[in-house]
Amino acid sequence: MPLPSRVTDLTSFDLLRSVAELGSIGRAAQAHGMSQPSASERLRTLEARVGVTLLERTSRGARLTTAGQLVAGWAAQVLERAADLDAGITSLRADRQSHLRIAASLTVAEYLLPAWLIALRSVSPDTATVLSAGNSVHVAEQVLAQKADLGFIESTDVPAGLASRVVAKDELVLVVAPGHPWARRRRVSAAKAAATPLVSRESGSGTRQAWEHALKAAGITESAGPLLDMSSTTAIKAAAIGGIGPAVLSIHTVAADIAARTLVRVEVADVDLHRALRAVWPSGRTPRGPASDLLTIATRSLTDRADRR
Amino acid sequence: MPLPSRVTDLTSFDLLRSVAELGSIGRAAQAHGMSQPSASERLRTLEARVGVTLLERTSRGARLTTAGQLVAGWAAQVLERAADLDAGITSLRADRQSHLRIAASLTVAEYLLPAWLIALRSVSPDTATVLSAGNSVHVAEQVLAQKADLGFIESTDVPAGLASRVVAKDELVLVVAPGHPWARRRRVSAAKAAATPLVSRESGSGTRQAWEHALKAAGITESAGPLLDMSSTTAIKAAAIGGIGPAVLSIHTVAADIAARTLVRVEVADVDLHRALRAVWPSGRTPRGPASDLLTIATRSLTDRADRR
DNA sequence: AGGTGCACATAGGCTGTCCCTATGCCTCTG
DNA sequence: CAGAGGCATAGGGACAGCCTATGTGCACCT
């Protein structure tokens, strides 16, 4: 289901934020490199789309109304995430030669790296980074071949030749749509979970390996093949929400859906689905320079209990 | 500082998400009500902006590349928040008569309500809601005058005539820019904090009242006037980050900035800055219908430890 | 009281983006 | 080998958004 067109253009909301900050439409326009009339009109059409007066215009500037404060606050959340997205995209471009090469598993790259990159930028603004994402085997290869300065993996055991440090905790959860039979029981046996085909990422992905590994540790040797192989976390979530079948995903991915009850978490009895996310580097070759900075930032996020939301 | 234009148009990212979900550009186009060539071109220009191939196009559909999965994942975060924003905006429009009238303080409306509204929509899709935001006095008035079916306040004491239930915890924090003298010490006495002019919301706001109330409880009777009155949380944050001066804000507001070290949290010795956020309704008139549903949803968010991010 | 400056609004004209229809090319399948 | 499904390309048209120039209202100062 597509996003309503009312919120697809972030420019106007960004402009509103600038007005809140600078106290006048003209100065906000200047900050965005546009003319004052353009900004004025944009804000006017934004108000029309929202259907409520957002600004109190006076001859000495502009202030937000109560509704304007709310919209600006909600928009700020979107804009923060958009800044993460932008930081991520920047790290994907491998055009210039960069000072810091990172290899990371998908879970780490998706949920933790953007914030780290933004923090890194405030420490050393001139560090250009390149990100190479793949499964844990890929990451290990890149780091060992010195094609990456620092790696991040989600596998339970550290590949030979690599030193590591835990930088975050993760937990896999089994989720189903609210209408699914398991949703009422909220608990299922390991054997039953293993025997049921799941919607999952393609084999070789860290999440899928961790799931199979955890089942094996619980004494389950045989498990059903996947119900459906999807190409991304997003697609898996959509399939699970649509009721195609149960899915196993990182808690990070589905926390919002569990809170909103679009997905229901089902406990898997006697299976430990916790796992550590680790930074890795070649043994005996301690990271230095930007890689060391990033490692510090990543480690810090584990100790800080100021969970970013 | 304006957001890079690379990420201001969410339509293309939403389209990418649909491709991941549906497995083909054509079907994604259909889901968005646009022609297949338009979608194809949008995705092509998106790839150009990102600078990396996102899709593997075959004659049997399209799949995301690894980079595409990452971008889709990051974009999903933005889109989730955009959905919150849209839900909030919808609740501000008072055009149609609605079944559920809510009055809420700014903190609650900004950080908790959108998610609740989305959850409510999945319970009873036809409930139209209207939100009226203001300080706790305003909320109490609205609820007592039966102009609102349910209210949410952030004040420590419940106004007379209202019954209440705690639905969330909040905590105020004192933050400064990293370059501020207090940033190194990370702790400051209550007297010193009170004697220093702060960047703050205008008087009458719940946050400012709570701060003054907490200082009084700690035995501080005299406090400095504000350094600067700003019109919105966003503006206060920007001023604090810019080094204008210390600010006191809800932990929700600044968690991301503390994690990214753009702001530094400073403990205030011997002052308790915790507070409860409460739902309120007229005594003896227990909420029913949609109001009861919303109350259930809001209460649930306190017990669930699946913190939405 | 009048003038001046500042900030936002309005008008008119232009550019560019985006979307649609029609069509072509490729590949897999029966 | 023919057909169907899926993506790419081409061309034309509509609309949104921006800029410059100018108008309007309010506050403050003399």
XYZ file of C-alpha atoms (C1' of nucleotides) in Angstrom:
678
model
C 0.000 0.000 0.000
C 1.620 3.215 -1.145
C 2.288 6.128 1.133
C -0.245 8.975 0.949
C 1.011 11.709 -1.327
C 0.467 14.255 1.412
C 3.796 13.397 2.981
C 5.954 12.298 0.061
C 7.703 15.596 -0.461
C 9.913 16.334 2.508
C 11.130 19.699 1.241
C 8.126 21.586 2.578
C 8.405 19.962 5.984
C 12.101 20.711 6.068
C 11.274 24.304 5.272
C 8.758 24.375 8.105
C 11.458 23.136 10.451
C 13.724 25.947 9.322
C 11.010 28.501 9.970
C 10.626 27.151 13.500
C 14.354 27.449 13.961
C 15.004 30.804 12.341
C 11.782 32.599 13.164
C 11.057 33.940 9.713
C 10.014 32.660 6.333
C 12.561 34.809 4.550
C 15.520 33.500 6.531
C 14.290 29.942 6.101
C 14.103 30.517 2.366
C 17.660 31.827 2.410
C 18.857 28.758 4.319
C 17.340 26.574 1.630
C 18.735 28.606 -1.224
C 15.376 29.683 -2.536
C 13.578 33.002 -2.885
C 11.265 34.265 -0.191
C 8.127 34.126 -2.387
C 8.824 30.496 -3.288
C 9.115 29.556 0.355
C 5.989 31.501 1.149
C 4.025 29.688 -1.505
C 5.378 26.273 -0.534
C 4.321 26.800 3.054
C 0.934 27.998 1.894
C 0.315 24.897 -0.176
C 1.617 22.772 2.694
C -0.989 24.323 4.941
C -3.622 23.614 2.314
C -2.577 19.962 2.156
C -2.548 19.623 5.929
C -5.817 21.489 6.211
C -4.803 23.496 9.264
C -3.001 26.792 9.824
C 0.583 26.006 10.748
C 2.116 29.481 10.873
C 1.222 32.690 12.539
C 2.538 35.333 10.171
C 3.336 38.739 11.572
C 5.149 41.666 10.125
C 8.107 40.759 12.315
C 8.475 37.146 11.342
C 6.564 33.914 11.631
C 5.856 31.580 14.525
C 4.434 28.092 14.591
C 0.905 27.559 15.824
C 0.258 24.638 18.157
C -0.658 22.501 15.168
C 2.502 23.707 13.463
C 4.612 22.597 16.405
C 3.054 19.163 16.206
C 3.563 18.802 12.499
C 7.142 20.057 12.822
C 7.778 17.536 15.580
C 6.393 14.618 13.617
C 8.246 15.775 10.543
C 11.489 15.995 12.507
C 11.298 12.250 13.082
C 10.940 11.644 9.382
C 13.775 14.018 8.586
C 16.110 12.324 11.049
C 15.540 9.007 9.364
C 15.973 10.626 5.989
C 19.353 11.889 7.169
C 20.247 8.294 8.077
C 19.141 7.179 4.636
C 21.270 9.836 3.038
C 24.296 8.859 5.093
C 23.791 5.262 4.031
C 23.466 6.147 0.383
C 26.624 8.223 0.560
C 28.503 5.222 1.902
C 27.312 3.062 -0.995
C 28.832 5.290 -3.647
C 32.334 4.065 -4.290
C 33.248 6.851 -6.683
C 35.985 8.662 -4.828
C 38.774 6.826 -3.129
C 37.921 6.648 0.501
C 39.773 6.574 3.755
C 37.659 3.970 5.434
C 36.314 0.772 3.926
C 33.627 -1.057 5.867
C 32.177 -4.515 5.272
C 29.003 -5.351 7.158
C 26.241 -7.891 7.357
C 22.805 -6.730 6.336
C 21.339 -6.456 9.828
C 24.165 -4.247 11.041
C 24.199 -2.180 7.871
C 20.466 -1.689 7.975
C 19.906 -0.779 11.603
C 23.097 0.461 13.164
C 25.530 1.787 10.599
C 23.772 4.964 9.438
C 23.765 6.388 12.959
C 27.411 5.397 13.400
C 28.345 7.073 10.142
C 26.672 10.300 11.166
C 28.470 10.185 14.520
C 31.741 9.496 12.715
C 31.196 12.460 10.458
C 30.952 14.750 13.446
C 34.264 13.392 14.754
C 36.194 13.497 11.501
C 34.201 15.254 8.790
C 36.652 14.518 6.003
C 36.558 10.758 6.261
C 34.927 9.275 3.177
C 33.571 5.799 3.812
C 32.609 2.961 1.524
C 30.287 0.214 2.619
C 30.236 -3.288 1.229
C 27.350 -5.377 2.487
C 27.032 -9.139 2.407
C 26.752 -12.197 4.608
C 29.285 -13.017 7.295
C 31.439 -15.100 4.959
C 31.684 -12.183 2.568
C 32.599 -9.819 5.385
C 35.315 -12.153 6.653
C 36.772 -12.434 3.156
C 36.844 -8.689 2.660
C 38.522 -8.051 5.981
C 41.063 -10.862 5.609
C 41.947 -9.748 2.083
C 42.435 -6.240 3.447
C 39.769 -4.936 1.134
C 37.972 -3.652 4.210
C 39.432 -1.903 7.233
C 36.703 -3.011 9.588
C 33.939 -5.583 9.405
C 30.684 -6.244 11.230
C 29.189 -9.735 11.434
C 26.175 -11.360 12.989
C 27.370 -14.953 13.120
C 27.800 -16.733 16.423
C 31.384 -17.800 15.804
C 34.217 -15.589 14.689
C 36.005 -16.706 11.498
C 39.633 -17.781 11.922
C 42.229 -15.053 11.646
C 39.965 -12.343 12.941
C 39.885 -10.522 16.243
C 36.519 -9.236 17.385
C 34.558 -7.168 19.842
C 30.843 -7.317 20.599
C 29.185 -4.041 19.589
C 25.493 -4.836 19.908
C 23.006 -7.480 20.902
C 20.341 -8.849 18.630
C 17.462 -11.259 19.007
C 15.517 -13.154 16.406
C 11.780 -13.374 16.812
C 9.134 -15.525 15.194
C 6.178 -13.421 14.074
C 2.806 -14.149 12.515
C -0.124 -12.085 11.317
C -2.778 -11.435 14.004
C -5.169 -13.796 12.233
C -2.766 -16.738 12.242
C -3.634 -19.675 14.541
C -0.362 -19.239 16.452
C -1.209 -15.640 17.294
C -3.631 -16.662 20.030
C -1.265 -19.147 21.685
C 1.770 -16.834 21.598
C 3.987 -19.861 22.127
C 4.940 -22.787 19.967
C 7.246 -25.775 20.396
C 10.629 -25.844 18.708
C 9.691 -28.987 16.807
C 6.529 -27.444 15.431
C 8.284 -24.236 14.437
C 10.960 -26.239 12.646
C 8.397 -28.366 10.837
C 6.515 -25.352 9.502
C 7.626 -23.679 6.279
C 8.538 -20.045 6.903
C 8.775 -16.920 4.835
C 12.490 -16.240 4.873
C 15.485 -14.605 3.315
C 17.430 -16.675 0.830
C 19.756 -19.320 2.249
C 23.175 -17.990 3.155
C 21.779 -14.972 4.927
C 22.920 -14.474 8.489
C 19.401 -14.489 9.861
C 18.517 -17.769 8.232
C 21.766 -19.423 9.311
C 21.274 -18.228 12.881
C 17.772 -19.681 12.933
C 18.918 -23.067 11.697
C 21.864 -22.984 14.089
C 19.620 -22.214 17.065
C 17.278 -25.064 16.171
C 20.190 -27.461 15.913
C 21.415 -26.340 19.332
C 17.969 -27.169 20.679
C 18.247 -30.677 19.297
C 16.162 -30.251 16.173
C 17.965 -31.709 13.183
C 15.274 -31.768 10.547
C 13.483 -28.619 9.459
C 11.059 -27.731 6.714
C 12.199 -25.845 3.654
C 11.188 -22.222 3.273
C 7.666 -21.335 2.248
C 8.846 -18.426 0.175
C 12.216 -16.827 -0.518
C 12.061 -13.067 -0.533
C 14.670 -10.581 -1.624
C 14.563 -8.218 1.313
C 13.545 -7.786 4.908
C 10.841 -5.399 3.802
C 9.338 -7.982 1.496
C 9.379 -10.654 4.197
C 7.601 -8.373 6.619
C 4.966 -7.537 4.041
C 4.404 -11.238 3.340
C 4.099 -12.047 7.042
C 1.700 -9.149 7.645
C -0.304 -10.298 4.642
C -0.754 -13.640 6.331
C 1.302 -15.724 3.908
C 2.971 -17.452 6.826
C 5.234 -17.106 9.863
C 8.576 -15.343 9.511
C 11.749 -15.116 11.560
C 13.343 -11.690 11.691
C 15.567 -9.511 13.839
C 13.762 -7.785 16.711
C 14.950 -4.466 15.298
C 12.981 -5.069 12.139
C 9.636 -5.857 13.691
C 9.558 -3.955 16.990
C 7.307 -1.251 15.569
C 4.932 -3.789 14.037
C 4.698 -5.752 17.264
C 3.913 -2.567 19.156
C 1.245 -1.660 16.625
C -0.118 -5.221 16.641
C 0.216 -5.649 12.908
C 2.408 -8.625 13.774
C 2.284 -10.895 16.795
C 5.367 -12.316 18.386
C 5.319 -16.044 19.076
C 7.745 -17.518 21.596
C 9.635 -20.580 20.464
C 9.994 -22.888 23.450
C 13.494 -23.917 24.497
C 15.286 -22.139 21.668
C 17.759 -19.358 22.392
C 17.485 -16.765 19.646
C 19.804 -14.176 21.131
C 22.987 -13.388 19.321
C 25.805 -10.886 19.429
C 26.751 -8.512 16.632
C 30.529 -8.149 16.420
C 33.091 -5.870 14.898
C 35.962 -7.831 13.360
C 39.458 -6.995 12.106
C 42.573 -9.002 11.198
C 44.187 -10.536 14.303
C 47.166 -8.578 15.512
C 46.384 -5.577 13.343
C 44.555 -3.282 15.699
C 42.396 -0.723 13.888
C 43.799 2.773 13.792
C 42.745 6.105 12.431
C 39.139 6.355 11.252
C 38.579 2.622 11.721
C 39.484 3.012 15.360
C 37.106 5.971 15.682
C 34.274 3.969 14.190
C 35.001 1.055 16.497
C 34.817 3.394 19.473
C 31.520 4.818 18.290
C 30.063 1.369 17.696
C 31.153 0.089 21.091
C 29.758 3.174 22.747
C 26.293 2.427 21.414
C 26.290 -0.766 23.472
C 27.011 0.957 26.763
C 24.775 3.979 26.235
C 21.290 3.139 27.240
C 20.041 6.180 25.423
C 18.442 4.020 22.781
C 17.951 6.118 19.711
C 14.400 6.146 18.501
C 20.953 22.942 7.417
C 18.533 21.645 4.795
C 18.163 17.987 3.983
C 20.041 16.808 0.879
C 17.725 16.758 -2.098
C 18.667 13.174 -2.787
C 16.178 11.936 -0.236
C 13.436 14.552 -0.292
C 11.089 12.695 -2.605
C 9.825 9.569 -0.899
C 7.761 8.348 -3.834
C 10.680 6.649 -5.532
C 11.739 4.898 -2.346
C 8.184 3.787 -1.730
C 8.139 2.413 -5.245
C 11.370 0.539 -4.571
C 9.771 -0.994 -1.517
C 6.835 -2.146 -3.615
C 9.175 -3.748 -6.128
C 10.837 -5.671 -3.306
C 7.451 -6.798 -2.137
C 5.790 -7.615 -5.434
C 8.758 -8.826 -7.433
C 8.171 -6.782 -10.543
C 8.302 -3.176 -11.667
C 5.016 -3.454 -13.490
C 3.077 -4.711 -10.503
C 4.668 -2.085 -8.305
C 3.578 0.554 -10.793
C 0.049 -0.806 -10.686
C 0.019 -0.715 -6.885
C 0.950 2.948 -7.045
C -1.584 3.758 -9.723
C 0.993 4.720 -12.311
C 2.005 3.331 -15.667
C 4.817 0.818 -15.965
C 7.070 3.129 -18.004
C 6.743 5.872 -15.403
C 7.775 3.510 -12.659
C 10.627 2.227 -14.750
C 11.936 5.721 -15.327
C 11.521 6.742 -11.700
C 13.555 3.775 -10.566
C 16.169 4.500 -13.174
C 16.617 8.072 -12.026
C 16.632 6.867 -8.426
C 19.511 4.584 -9.264
C 21.277 7.493 -10.913
C 20.851 9.639 -7.823
C 22.041 6.880 -5.522
C 24.910 6.032 -7.863
C 24.570 2.297 -7.464
C 22.527 -0.404 -9.205
C 19.567 -1.227 -6.998
C 17.609 -3.623 -9.190
C 18.437 -6.715 -11.131
C 16.047 -6.610 -14.057
C 15.185 -9.851 -15.779
C 12.541 -10.743 -18.281
C 10.628 -12.401 -15.479
C 10.569 -9.549 -13.034
C 12.965 -7.564 -10.900
C 14.870 -8.341 -7.718
C 16.791 -6.086 -5.373
C 20.558 -6.185 -5.386
C 22.360 -6.183 -2.039
C 22.651 -2.423 -2.252
C 18.981 -2.295 -3.139
C 18.076 -4.263 -0.031
C 20.039 -1.816 2.085
C 18.462 1.242 0.533
C 15.022 -0.324 0.833
C 15.683 -1.088 4.487
C 16.834 2.423 5.287
C 13.958 3.846 3.308
C 11.494 1.660 5.204
C 12.459 3.492 8.393
C 11.732 6.818 6.763
C 8.452 5.566 5.361
C 7.299 4.279 8.735
C 7.831 7.679 10.260
C 6.142 9.291 7.302
C 3.127 7.074 7.993
C 3.132 8.379 11.582
C 3.283 11.921 10.263
C 0.371 11.241 7.967
C -1.675 9.726 10.772
C -0.970 12.797 12.865
C -1.945 15.181 10.104
C -5.165 13.299 9.540
C -6.041 13.736 13.202
C -5.510 17.486 12.968
C -8.101 17.997 10.258
C -11.403 18.658 11.912
C -13.398 18.717 8.708
C -15.703 15.781 9.125
C -17.508 15.077 12.360
C -15.525 12.463 14.174
C -16.251 9.652 16.561
C -13.335 10.252 18.857
C -12.075 13.578 20.152
C -8.680 13.598 21.832
C -6.964 16.370 23.769
C -3.271 15.878 24.458
C -0.222 17.698 25.729
C 2.507 18.364 23.209
C 4.923 15.692 24.426
C 2.310 12.966 24.216
C 0.976 14.194 20.893
C 4.428 14.419 19.408
C 5.953 11.119 20.476
C 3.256 8.645 21.333
C -0.009 9.495 19.693
C 0.744 8.773 16.021
C 1.640 5.158 16.770
C -1.473 4.796 18.905
C -3.631 6.203 16.131
C -2.236 3.728 13.634
C -2.866 0.896 16.075
C -6.388 2.187 16.647
C -7.039 2.267 12.933
C -6.224 -1.417 12.667
C -8.728 -2.142 15.459
C -11.565 0.041 14.208
C -10.784 1.436 10.753
C -13.833 3.665 10.572
C -13.104 5.734 13.646
C -12.314 9.291 12.670
C -10.308 11.092 15.315
C -9.673 14.740 16.017
C -6.734 15.906 18.044
C -6.580 19.112 20.022
C -3.160 19.837 21.458
C -2.303 22.194 24.270
C -0.933 22.373 27.771
C -2.334 20.369 30.653
C -4.767 23.090 31.663
C -6.167 23.175 28.165
C -6.512 19.395 28.120
C -8.309 19.366 31.453
C -10.716 22.040 30.234
C -11.500 20.166 27.054
C -12.158 16.916 28.866
C -14.238 18.490 31.638
C -16.323 20.442 29.129
C -16.905 17.170 27.271
C -15.312 18.639 24.191
C -12.857 15.757 24.281
C -13.561 12.091 24.991
C -10.111 11.360 26.290
C -7.171 13.500 27.351
C -3.454 12.982 27.870
C -1.468 15.165 30.253
C 2.101 15.395 31.444
C 1.581 17.241 34.703
C 2.440 15.663 38.013
C -0.937 16.223 39.603
C -4.302 15.331 38.140
C -6.785 18.214 37.842
C -9.896 17.936 40.011
C -12.821 16.098 38.546
C -10.724 13.816 36.400
C -9.873 10.146 36.742
C -6.545 9.040 35.320
C -4.277 6.170 34.422
C -0.521 6.267 33.803
C 0.218 5.349 30.186
C 3.918 6.162 29.851
C 6.965 7.377 31.693
C 8.983 10.384 30.713
C 12.158 12.010 31.924
C 13.479 15.503 31.419
C 17.149 15.920 30.667
C 19.467 18.893 30.665
C 21.565 18.981 27.507
C 24.356 21.185 26.210
C 26.404 21.357 23.041
C 29.634 19.292 23.145
C 31.703 22.483 23.317
C 29.903 23.848 26.375
C 31.892 23.928 29.655
C 29.353 21.629 31.313
C 29.837 18.940 28.683
C 33.113 17.806 30.226
C 31.789 17.590 33.784
C 28.550 15.814 32.867
C 27.110 16.869 36.203
C 26.003 20.140 37.641
C 24.443 21.233 40.915
C 20.756 22.060 41.094
C 21.542 25.579 42.261
C 23.843 26.232 39.340
C 21.389 24.835 36.826
C 18.637 26.997 38.266
C 20.822 30.112 38.185
C 21.701 29.674 34.515
C 19.382 31.027 31.816
C 18.148 28.204 29.588
C 16.807 27.921 26.088
C 13.237 26.876 26.681
C 9.684 26.656 25.492
C 7.438 29.543 26.390
C 6.096 29.601 29.937
C 2.969 27.565 30.434
C 4.334 24.581 28.570
C 4.281 21.319 30.465
C 8.009 20.812 30.126
C 8.848 24.195 31.579
C 6.391 23.804 34.432
C 7.778 20.371 35.251
C 11.309 21.761 35.352
C 10.361 24.579 37.707
C 8.330 22.195 39.814
C 11.238 19.752 40.125
C 13.598 22.527 41.164
C 11.171 23.697 43.814
C 10.903 20.154 45.138
C 14.687 20.142 45.442
C 14.554 23.275 47.553
C 15.481 25.801 44.899
C 13.108 28.723 45.018
C 14.823 31.259 42.814
C 15.658 30.516 39.198
C 16.941 32.562 36.282
C 14.627 33.641 33.509
C 14.893 31.954 30.136
C 17.751 32.790 27.808
C 15.549 32.464 24.765
C 11.916 31.524 24.182
C 11.473 29.297 21.190
C 8.305 28.231 19.472
C 8.935 24.527 19.132
C 10.937 21.613 20.424
C 12.770 21.470 17.123
C 13.855 25.064 17.450
C 15.066 24.556 21.015
C 17.131 21.570 19.967
C 18.674 23.504 17.124
C 19.552 26.357 19.466
C 21.128 24.014 22.008
C 23.106 22.196 19.313
C 24.241 25.544 17.985
C 25.711 26.307 21.390
C 23.326 29.124 22.356
C 22.955 27.602 25.792
C 21.713 24.660 27.860
C 18.202 23.326 27.312
C 15.829 21.075 29.194
C 13.839 18.670 27.076
C 12.085 15.324 27.196
C 14.410 12.340 26.830
C 12.341 11.254 23.822
C 13.297 14.405 21.998
C 17.033 14.199 22.410
C 17.838 10.475 22.653
C 19.087 10.345 19.080
C 21.245 13.432 19.525
C 22.762 12.122 22.729
C 23.602 8.851 20.987
C 25.178 10.731 18.100
C 26.991 13.067 20.491
C 25.587 16.209 18.921
C 24.265 16.942 22.406
C 25.674 15.964 25.771
C 23.479 15.070 28.686
C 24.316 16.755 31.979
C 23.041 15.270 35.217
C 21.415 17.699 37.604
C 22.348 16.667 41.131
C 19.544 15.892 43.575
C 16.718 16.777 41.207
C 14.190 14.155 40.173
C 13.213 14.807 36.579
C 11.066 11.722 36.066
C 7.384 12.162 35.457
C 4.393 10.136 34.425
C 2.255 10.744 31.360
C -1.392 10.091 32.110
C -4.637 9.499 30.291
C -7.514 11.418 31.881
C -11.283 11.338 31.619
C -14.195 12.738 33.661
C -14.509 10.969 37.026
C -17.240 8.379 37.045
C -17.659 8.398 33.296
C -15.539 5.460 32.218
C -14.455 5.684 28.564
C -16.343 3.406 26.208
C -16.280 2.668 22.525
C -13.298 4.035 20.583
C -12.045 5.990 23.608
C -11.832 2.745 25.523
C -9.954 1.107 22.649
C -7.447 3.938 22.548
C -6.974 3.762 26.309
C -6.241 0.065 26.022
C -3.730 0.652 23.253
C -2.015 3.423 25.193
C -1.800 1.374 28.367
C -0.441 -1.562 26.412
C 2.513 0.497 25.219
C 3.647 0.792 28.828
C 3.747 -2.939 29.476
C 5.213 -3.983 26.135
C 8.930 -3.749 26.275
C 9.119 -3.952 22.512
C 10.201 -0.353 22.323
C 9.355 0.957 18.912
C 12.278 2.510 17.108
C 2.168 62.019 13.372
C 4.730 60.716 9.702
C 8.395 58.131 7.770
C 11.219 54.162 7.268
C 12.361 49.440 7.348
C 11.263 44.793 7.612
C 8.624 40.794 6.559
C 5.175 38.474 4.079
C 1.779 38.349 -0.086
C 0.618 38.702 -4.943
C 1.339 38.750 -10.034
C 3.139 37.118 -14.280
C 6.027 34.441 -17.005
C 8.986 30.647 -17.781
C 11.377 26.311 -17.234
C 11.625 21.660 -16.188
C 9.878 17.530 -14.390
C 6.815 13.935 -14.547
C 3.376 11.170 -16.513
C 0.878 8.935 -20.211
C 0.244 6.170 -24.667
C 2.308 3.541 -28.132
C 5.701 0.537 -29.479
C 9.928 -2.357 -29.523
C 12.982 -5.944 -27.662
C 14.144 -9.854 -24.952
C 13.401 -14.270 -22.635
C 11.101 -18.058 -20.976
C 7.533 -21.436 -21.880
C 4.309 -24.544 -23.954
C 8.091 -21.728 -33.139
C 4.621 -18.804 -31.448
C 2.830 -16.374 -27.587
C 2.915 -14.071 -23.342
C 4.912 -11.442 -19.892
C 8.091 -7.924 -18.520
C 11.182 -4.034 -19.135
C 13.020 -0.139 -22.157
C 12.499 3.655 -25.398
C 10.241 7.551 -27.796
C 7.429 11.537 -28.114
C 4.175 14.772 -26.603
C 1.534 17.347 -23.259
C 0.174 19.168 -18.615
C 1.185 20.979 -14.274
C 3.960 22.286 -10.478
C 7.483 25.126 -8.843
C 10.690 28.869 -9.096
C 12.245 33.582 -10.043
C 11.882 38.761 -10.413
C 9.273 42.661 -9.523
C 6.027 44.886 -6.874
C 2.367 45.590 -3.318
C 0.705 45.715 1.621
C 0.747 45.950 6.557
C 2.824 46.570 10.970
C 6.161 48.285 14.296
C 9.354 51.353 15.731
C 11.774 55.679 15.657
C 12.164 60.502 15.157
